[in-house]
C-alpha cells in the first residue's frame, strides 16, 4: 500500500489512530481528541490552510522504517514499521510531515511536546525520529537530546546505537562513537547533552537542527 496521496494515507496507522480517536473508537482524553479532530480536518481540507501534509514525504518515512530492525525483547529482529503503535506514528507524522505552502522546506510545527507515561516507548520513538532526521535533514545538521544529566540524555543515543547495530541496511551509513552518532551520507551529527554541564548557547543550532528535552 502506497501512502503518497490522501486516499492511500487513510490506511496509514497515523490516520487510523486519529480517525479512531476522533470518532470514539479509541479512548483518549479531551486534549488528544482535539488534536486528532484537527488533524483529520486539516488533512481532508488542505485548501483552508497555509500548510499542507506532504504525502510523498510521509510515504518515504514509512518506507525507511522498514530498514530499521528491533534490537531486543520479544520483537527482536522485527521491523520498526510493524512495531510502531498508532499514537507513535501519529506523533511523528504530525511533527515531521506538515509543511508550509509558502516554503516547502519549513515545517508547520517548530515545537512538538509529547507527554507520555514511563515504559510506553518514548525512548524508542525518539531514537527512530533522530535516525530518520540524520538521514533526511540537510547536510551538516546538528541534532541534540537534552536532559538534566548525561546518563539520562544518553538513553536515546544508546537506543539509536542498538537500532543501528541491529539493522544491516543502516549500519554502513552510521558511525556510533562514544559521545555522538555520525551519519556518513549527510555529515550530520547527533549528540546527547546535559543541562548540568552543557551550555546550549555555545552550540551551533541552525534552522534545521532539532533539540529534544528528555
PDB file of C-alpha atoms in Angstrom:
ATOM      1  CA  UNK A   1       0.000   0.000   0.000  1.00  0.00           C
ATOM      2  CA  UNK A   2       1.371   3.387  -1.044  1.00  0.00           C
ATOM      3  CA  UNK A   3       0.745   6.314   1.271  1.00  0.00           C
ATOM      4  CA  UNK A   4       1.716   9.067  -1.182  1.00  0.00           C
ATOM      5  CA  UNK A   5      -1.798  10.504  -1.546  1.00  0.00           C
ATOM      6  CA  UNK A   6      -4.793  11.086   0.709  1.00  0.00           C
ATOM      7  CA  UNK A   7      -6.696   8.031  -0.494  1.00  0.00           C
ATOM      8  CA  UNK A   8      -3.789   5.750   0.293  1.00  0.00           C
ATOM      9  CA  UNK A   9      -2.909   7.539   3.524  1.00  0.00           C
ATOM     10  CA  UNK A  10      -6.313   6.770   5.015  1.00  0.00           C
ATOM     11  CA  UNK A  11      -4.938   3.243   5.555  1.00  0.00           C
ATOM     12  CA  UNK A  12      -1.845   4.538   7.368  1.00  0.00           C
ATOM     13  CA  UNK A  13      -1.614   3.797  11.133  1.00  0.00           C
ATOM     14  CA  UNK A  14      -1.315   7.531  11.888  1.00  0.00           C
ATOM     15  CA  UNK A  15      -4.577   8.346  10.107  1.00  0.00           C
ATOM     16  CA  UNK A  16      -6.283   5.268  11.544  1.00  0.00           C
ATOM     17  CA  UNK A  17      -5.290   6.343  15.052  1.00  0.00           C
ATOM     18  CA  UNK A  18      -6.504   9.929  14.565  1.00  0.00           C
ATOM     19  CA  UNK A  19      -9.755   8.753  12.988  1.00  0.00           C
ATOM     20  CA  UNK A  20     -10.315   6.201  15.751  1.00  0.00           C
ATOM     21  CA  UNK A  21      -9.841   8.815  18.473  1.00  0.00           C
ATOM     22  CA  UNK A  22     -11.968  11.342  16.608  1.00  0.00           C
ATOM     23  CA  UNK A  23     -14.953   9.010  16.193  1.00  0.00           C
ATOM     24  CA  UNK A  24     -14.668   7.487  19.665  1.00  0.00           C
ATOM     25  CA  UNK A  25     -13.398   4.018  18.757  1.00  0.00           C
ATOM     26  CA  UNK A  26     -10.102   4.692  20.596  1.00  0.00           C
ATOM     27  CA  UNK A  27     -10.291   6.013  24.147  1.00  0.00           C
ATOM     28  CA  UNK A  28      -8.293   9.217  24.685  1.00  0.00           C
ATOM     29  CA  UNK A  29      -8.511  12.355  26.796  1.00  0.00           C
ATOM     30  CA  UNK A  30     -10.121  15.557  25.517  1.00  0.00           C
ATOM     31  CA  UNK A  31      -6.813  17.192  24.572  1.00  0.00           C
ATOM     32  CA  UNK A  32      -5.780  14.274  22.357  1.00  0.00           C
ATOM     33  CA  UNK A  33      -9.240  14.249  20.782  1.00  0.00           C
ATOM     34  CA  UNK A  34      -8.923  17.951  19.922  1.00  0.00           C
ATOM     35  CA  UNK A  35      -5.564  17.296  18.240  1.00  0.00           C
ATOM     36  CA  UNK A  36      -6.922  14.293  16.329  1.00  0.00           C
ATOM     37  CA  UNK A  37     -10.042  16.194  15.214  1.00  0.00           C
ATOM     38  CA  UNK A  38      -7.790  18.996  13.962  1.00  0.00           C
ATOM     39  CA  UNK A  39      -5.562  16.521  12.113  1.00  0.00           C
ATOM     40  CA  UNK A  40      -8.499  14.947  10.276  1.00  0.00           C
ATOM     41  CA  UNK A  41      -9.965  18.344   9.405  1.00  0.00           C
ATOM     42  CA  UNK A  42      -6.654  19.722   8.118  1.00  0.00           C
ATOM     43  CA  UNK A  43      -5.673  16.692   6.083  1.00  0.00           C
ATOM     44  CA  UNK A  44      -9.109  16.379   4.488  1.00  0.00           C
ATOM     45  CA  UNK A  45      -9.401  20.117   3.683  1.00  0.00           C
ATOM     46  CA  UNK A  46      -5.924  21.445   2.786  1.00  0.00           C
ATOM     47  CA  UNK A  47      -7.425  24.356   0.873  1.00  0.00           C
ATOM     48  CA  UNK A  48      -8.388  26.001   4.175  1.00  0.00           C
ATOM     49  CA  UNK A  49      -4.807  26.331   5.455  1.00  0.00           C
ATOM     50  CA  UNK A  50      -1.387  27.853   4.787  1.00  0.00           C
ATOM     51  CA  UNK A  51       0.230  24.461   5.269  1.00  0.00           C
ATOM     52  CA  UNK A  52      -0.098  21.024   3.675  1.00  0.00           C
ATOM     53  CA  UNK A  53       0.563  17.390   4.510  1.00  0.00           C
ATOM     54  CA  UNK A  54       3.452  16.101   2.383  1.00  0.00           C
ATOM     55  CA  UNK A  55       2.141  12.632   1.467  1.00  0.00           C
ATOM     56  CA  UNK A  56       5.247  11.703  -0.528  1.00  0.00           C
ATOM     57  CA  UNK A  57       7.450  12.540   2.453  1.00  0.00           C
ATOM     58  CA  UNK A  58       5.136  10.526   4.716  1.00  0.00           C
ATOM     59  CA  UNK A  59       5.489   7.591   2.336  1.00  0.00           C
ATOM     60  CA  UNK A  60       9.287   7.988   2.306  1.00  0.00           C
ATOM     61  CA  UNK A  61       9.448   7.939   6.103  1.00  0.00           C
ATOM     62  CA  UNK A  62       7.166   4.914   6.249  1.00  0.00           C
ATOM     63  CA  UNK A  63       9.352   3.030   3.769  1.00  0.00           C
ATOM     64  CA  UNK A  64      12.503   3.934   5.711  1.00  0.00           C
ATOM     65  CA  UNK A  65      11.122   2.356   8.885  1.00  0.00           C
ATOM     66  CA  UNK A  66      11.250  -0.949   7.024  1.00  0.00           C
ATOM     67  CA  UNK A  67      15.058  -0.681   7.184  1.00  0.00           C
ATOM     68  CA  UNK A  68      15.095  -0.459  10.984  1.00  0.00           C
ATOM     69  CA  UNK A  69      15.016  -3.706  12.965  1.00  0.00           C
ATOM     70  CA  UNK A  70      14.159  -4.128  16.622  1.00  0.00           C
ATOM     71  CA  UNK A  71      17.265  -4.909  18.679  1.00  0.00           C
ATOM     72  CA  UNK A  72      15.943  -6.971  21.604  1.00  0.00           C
ATOM     73  CA  UNK A  73      12.972  -8.322  23.510  1.00  0.00           C
ATOM     74  CA  UNK A  74      10.074 -10.331  22.105  1.00  0.00           C
ATOM     75  CA  UNK A  75      10.123  -8.169  18.962  1.00  0.00           C
ATOM     76  CA  UNK A  76      13.862  -8.683  18.272  1.00  0.00           C
ATOM     77  CA  UNK A  77      14.539  -8.801  14.537  1.00  0.00           C
ATOM     78  CA  UNK A  78      11.118  -7.477  13.572  1.00  0.00           C
ATOM     79  CA  UNK A  79      10.754  -4.300  11.530  1.00  0.00           C
ATOM     80  CA  UNK A  80      10.105  -0.989  13.263  1.00  0.00           C
ATOM     81  CA  UNK A  81       7.418  -0.440  10.603  1.00  0.00           C
ATOM     82  CA  UNK A  82       5.298  -3.154  12.163  1.00  0.00           C
ATOM     83  CA  UNK A  83       6.169  -2.443  15.811  1.00  0.00           C
ATOM     84  CA  UNK A  84       5.365   1.278  15.935  1.00  0.00           C
ATOM     85  CA  UNK A  85       1.995   1.877  17.558  1.00  0.00           C
ATOM     86  CA  UNK A  86      -0.708   4.178  16.246  1.00  0.00           C
ATOM     87  CA  UNK A  87      -0.013   7.005  18.695  1.00  0.00           C
ATOM     88  CA  UNK A  88       3.711   6.858  17.861  1.00  0.00           C
ATOM     89  CA  UNK A  89       3.030   7.095  14.125  1.00  0.00           C
ATOM     90  CA  UNK A  90       0.602   9.935  14.787  1.00  0.00           C
ATOM     91  CA  UNK A  91       3.188  11.879  16.773  1.00  0.00           C
ATOM     92  CA  UNK A  92       5.993  11.897  14.264  1.00  0.00           C
ATOM     93  CA  UNK A  93       3.784  12.238  11.212  1.00  0.00           C
ATOM     94  CA  UNK A  94       2.456  15.410  12.843  1.00  0.00           C
ATOM     95  CA  UNK A  95       5.892  16.643  13.894  1.00  0.00           C
ATOM     96  CA  UNK A  96       7.739  15.976  10.633  1.00  0.00           C
ATOM     97  CA  UNK A  97       5.371  15.848   7.661  1.00  0.00           C
ATOM     98  CA  UNK A  98       3.300  19.044   7.761  1.00  0.00           C
ATOM     99  CA  UNK A  99       4.964  21.722   5.570  1.00  0.00           C
ATOM    100  CA  UNK A 100       4.276  25.382   4.827  1.00  0.00           C
ATOM    101  CA  UNK A 101       2.830  26.128   1.377  1.00  0.00           C
ATOM    102  CA  UNK A 102       4.991  29.249   1.105  1.00  0.00           C
ATOM    103  CA  UNK A 103       8.205  27.329   1.866  1.00  0.00           C
ATOM    104  CA  UNK A 104       8.247  23.557   1.443  1.00  0.00           C
ATOM    105  CA  UNK A 105      11.458  23.310   3.462  1.00  0.00           C
ATOM    106  CA  UNK A 106       9.779  24.820   6.527  1.00  0.00           C
ATOM    107  CA  UNK A 107       7.731  22.648   8.825  1.00  0.00           C
ATOM    108  CA  UNK A 108       4.388  23.716  10.200  1.00  0.00           C
ATOM    109  CA  UNK A 109       5.421  22.774  13.733  1.00  0.00           C
ATOM    110  CA  UNK A 110       8.728  24.009  15.110  1.00  0.00           C
ATOM    111  CA  UNK A 111       7.992  22.692  18.608  1.00  0.00           C
ATOM    112  CA  UNK A 112       6.360  19.383  19.485  1.00  0.00           C
ATOM    113  CA  UNK A 113       5.552  18.165  23.001  1.00  0.00           C
ATOM    114  CA  UNK A 114       4.979  14.512  23.884  1.00  0.00           C
ATOM    115  CA  UNK A 115       3.625  13.793  27.369  1.00  0.00           C
ATOM    116  CA  UNK A 116       3.719  10.075  27.981  1.00  0.00           C
ATOM    117  CA  UNK A 117       3.999   7.723  30.937  1.00  0.00           C
ATOM    118  CA  UNK A 118       7.015   5.582  31.703  1.00  0.00           C
ATOM    119  CA  UNK A 119       7.563   2.365  29.765  1.00  0.00           C
ATOM    120  CA  UNK A 120       5.406   3.405  26.813  1.00  0.00           C
ATOM    121  CA  UNK A 121       8.031   3.550  24.074  1.00  0.00           C
ATOM    122  CA  UNK A 122       9.192   7.144  24.469  1.00  0.00           C
ATOM    123  CA  UNK A 123      12.905   6.360  24.036  1.00  0.00           C
ATOM    124  CA  UNK A 124      12.216   4.024  21.111  1.00  0.00           C
ATOM    125  CA  UNK A 125      10.074   6.605  19.334  1.00  0.00           C
ATOM    126  CA  UNK A 126      12.587   9.416  19.869  1.00  0.00           C
ATOM    127  CA  UNK A 127      15.507   7.257  18.713  1.00  0.00           C
ATOM    128  CA  UNK A 128      13.725   6.463  15.441  1.00  0.00           C
ATOM    129  CA  UNK A 129      12.938  10.142  14.861  1.00  0.00           C
ATOM    130  CA  UNK A 130      16.613  11.035  15.282  1.00  0.00           C
ATOM    131  CA  UNK A 131      17.785   8.245  12.961  1.00  0.00           C
ATOM    132  CA  UNK A 132      15.343   9.404  10.279  1.00  0.00           C
ATOM    133  CA  UNK A 133      16.369  13.049  10.674  1.00  0.00           C
ATOM    134  CA  UNK A 134      20.061  12.220  10.432  1.00  0.00           C
ATOM    135  CA  UNK A 135      19.277  10.717   7.018  1.00  0.00           C
ATOM    136  CA  UNK A 136      16.660  13.219   5.822  1.00  0.00           C
ATOM    137  CA  UNK A 137      17.730  16.640   7.101  1.00  0.00           C
ATOM    138  CA  UNK A 138      20.081  18.859   5.046  1.00  0.00           C
ATOM    139  CA  UNK A 139      23.800  18.148   5.213  1.00  0.00           C
ATOM    140  CA  UNK A 140      25.739  19.138   8.322  1.00  0.00           C
ATOM    141  CA  UNK A 141      22.661  19.290  10.570  1.00  0.00           C
ATOM    142  CA  UNK A 142      23.219  19.199  14.334  1.00  0.00           C
ATOM    143  CA  UNK A 143      20.740  17.221  16.425  1.00  0.00           C
ATOM    144  CA  UNK A 144      20.648  17.135  20.218  1.00  0.00           C
ATOM    145  CA  UNK A 145      18.835  15.418  23.053  1.00  0.00           C
ATOM    146  CA  UNK A 146      18.852  17.332  26.337  1.00  0.00           C
ATOM    147  CA  UNK A 147      18.287  16.104  29.898  1.00  0.00           C
ATOM    148  CA  UNK A 148      19.334  17.194  33.410  1.00  0.00           C
ATOM    149  CA  UNK A 149      22.243  14.735  33.355  1.00  0.00           C
ATOM    150  CA  UNK A 150      24.199  12.997  30.610  1.00  0.00           C
ATOM    151  CA  UNK A 151      23.207   9.492  31.697  1.00  0.00           C
ATOM    152  CA  UNK A 152      19.528  10.236  31.102  1.00  0.00           C
ATOM    153  CA  UNK A 153      20.177  12.103  27.851  1.00  0.00           C
ATOM    154  CA  UNK A 154      22.341   9.229  26.587  1.00  0.00           C
ATOM    155  CA  UNK A 155      19.428   6.779  26.822  1.00  0.00           C
ATOM    156  CA  UNK A 156      18.349   7.974  23.375  1.00  0.00           C
ATOM    157  CA  UNK A 157      21.865   7.586  21.950  1.00  0.00           C
ATOM    158  CA  UNK A 158      22.093   4.063  23.397  1.00  0.00           C
ATOM    159  CA  UNK A 159      18.774   3.092  21.797  1.00  0.00           C
ATOM    160  CA  UNK A 160      19.846   4.633  18.481  1.00  0.00           C
ATOM    161  CA  UNK A 161      23.070   2.619  18.621  1.00  0.00           C
ATOM    162  CA  UNK A 162      21.173  -0.606  19.281  1.00  0.00           C
ATOM    163  CA  UNK A 163      18.723   0.050  16.426  1.00  0.00           C
ATOM    164  CA  UNK A 164      21.549   0.877  14.016  1.00  0.00           C
ATOM    165  CA  UNK A 165      23.636  -2.150  15.037  1.00  0.00           C
ATOM    166  CA  UNK A 166      20.620  -4.439  14.611  1.00  0.00           C
ATOM    167  CA  UNK A 167      19.804  -3.083  11.129  1.00  0.00           C
ATOM    168  CA  UNK A 168      22.273  -4.165   8.411  1.00  0.00           C
ATOM    169  CA  UNK A 169      20.719  -1.751   5.900  1.00  0.00           C
ATOM    170  CA  UNK A 170      21.549   1.178   8.208  1.00  0.00           C
ATOM    171  CA  UNK A 171      24.814   0.085   9.826  1.00  0.00           C
ATOM    172  CA  UNK A 172      27.104   1.104   6.966  1.00  0.00           C
ATOM    173  CA  UNK A 173      25.672   4.632   6.900  1.00  0.00           C
ATOM    174  CA  UNK A 174      26.404   5.481  10.538  1.00  0.00           C
ATOM    175  CA  UNK A 175      29.355   5.803  12.856  1.00  0.00           C
ATOM    176  CA  UNK A 176      28.464   5.289  16.524  1.00  0.00           C
ATOM    177  CA  UNK A 177      31.101   6.926  18.730  1.00  0.00           C
ATOM    178  CA  UNK A 178      31.344   7.306  22.477  1.00  0.00           C
ATOM    179  CA  UNK A 179      29.964  10.853  22.568  1.00  0.00           C
ATOM    180  CA  UNK A 180      27.989  11.136  19.310  1.00  0.00           C
ATOM    181  CA  UNK A 181      26.490   9.414  16.282  1.00  0.00           C
ATOM    182  CA  UNK A 182      27.502  10.497  12.798  1.00  0.00           C
ATOM    183  CA  UNK A 183      25.586   9.940   9.579  1.00  0.00           C
ATOM    184  CA  UNK A 184      28.080   9.389   6.766  1.00  0.00           C
ATOM    185  CA  UNK A 185      25.930  10.353   3.740  1.00  0.00           C
ATOM    186  CA  UNK A 186      24.728  13.683   5.199  1.00  0.00           C
ATOM    187  CA  UNK A 187      27.654  14.510   7.532  1.00  0.00           C
ATOM    188  CA  UNK A 188      25.033  15.255  10.192  1.00  0.00           C
ATOM    189  CA  UNK A 189      25.703  14.610  13.877  1.00  0.00           C
ATOM    190  CA  UNK A 190      23.622  13.663  16.903  1.00  0.00           C
ATOM    191  CA  UNK A 191      24.863  14.421  20.442  1.00  0.00           C
ATOM    192  CA  UNK A 192      23.305  13.864  23.873  1.00  0.00           C
ATOM    193  CA  UNK A 193      23.746  16.880  26.172  1.00  0.00           C
ATOM    194  CA  UNK A 194      23.209  17.590  29.863  1.00  0.00           C
ATOM    195  CA  UNK A 195      21.900  20.900  31.147  1.00  0.00           C
ATOM    196  CA  UNK A 196      24.102  20.453  34.199  1.00  0.00           C
ATOM    197  CA  UNK A 197      27.318  20.799  32.199  1.00  0.00           C
ATOM    198  CA  UNK A 198      26.449  21.907  28.648  1.00  0.00           C
ATOM    199  CA  UNK A 199      25.628  25.482  27.637  1.00  0.00           C
ATOM    200  CA  UNK A 200      23.196  25.419  24.733  1.00  0.00           C
ATOM    201  CA  UNK A 201      24.119  28.938  23.645  1.00  0.00           C
ATOM    202  CA  UNK A 202      27.536  27.595  22.659  1.00  0.00           C
ATOM    203  CA  UNK A 203      26.088  25.020  20.278  1.00  0.00           C
ATOM    204  CA  UNK A 204      25.685  25.529  16.559  1.00  0.00           C
ATOM    205  CA  UNK A 205      21.906  25.146  16.393  1.00  0.00           C
ATOM    206  CA  UNK A 206      20.595  26.131  12.987  1.00  0.00           C
ATOM    207  CA  UNK A 207      17.186  26.197  11.390  1.00  0.00           C
ATOM    208  CA  UNK A 208      17.306  22.501  10.579  1.00  0.00           C
ATOM    209  CA  UNK A 209      18.576  21.391  13.970  1.00  0.00           C
ATOM    210  CA  UNK A 210      16.384  19.532  16.436  1.00  0.00           C
ATOM    211  CA  UNK A 211      16.557  19.653  20.217  1.00  0.00           C
ATOM    212  CA  UNK A 212      14.533  17.198  22.311  1.00  0.00           C
ATOM    213  CA  UNK A 213      14.368  17.632  26.088  1.00  0.00           C
ATOM    214  CA  UNK A 214      14.171  14.372  27.995  1.00  0.00           C
TER     215      UNK A 214
END
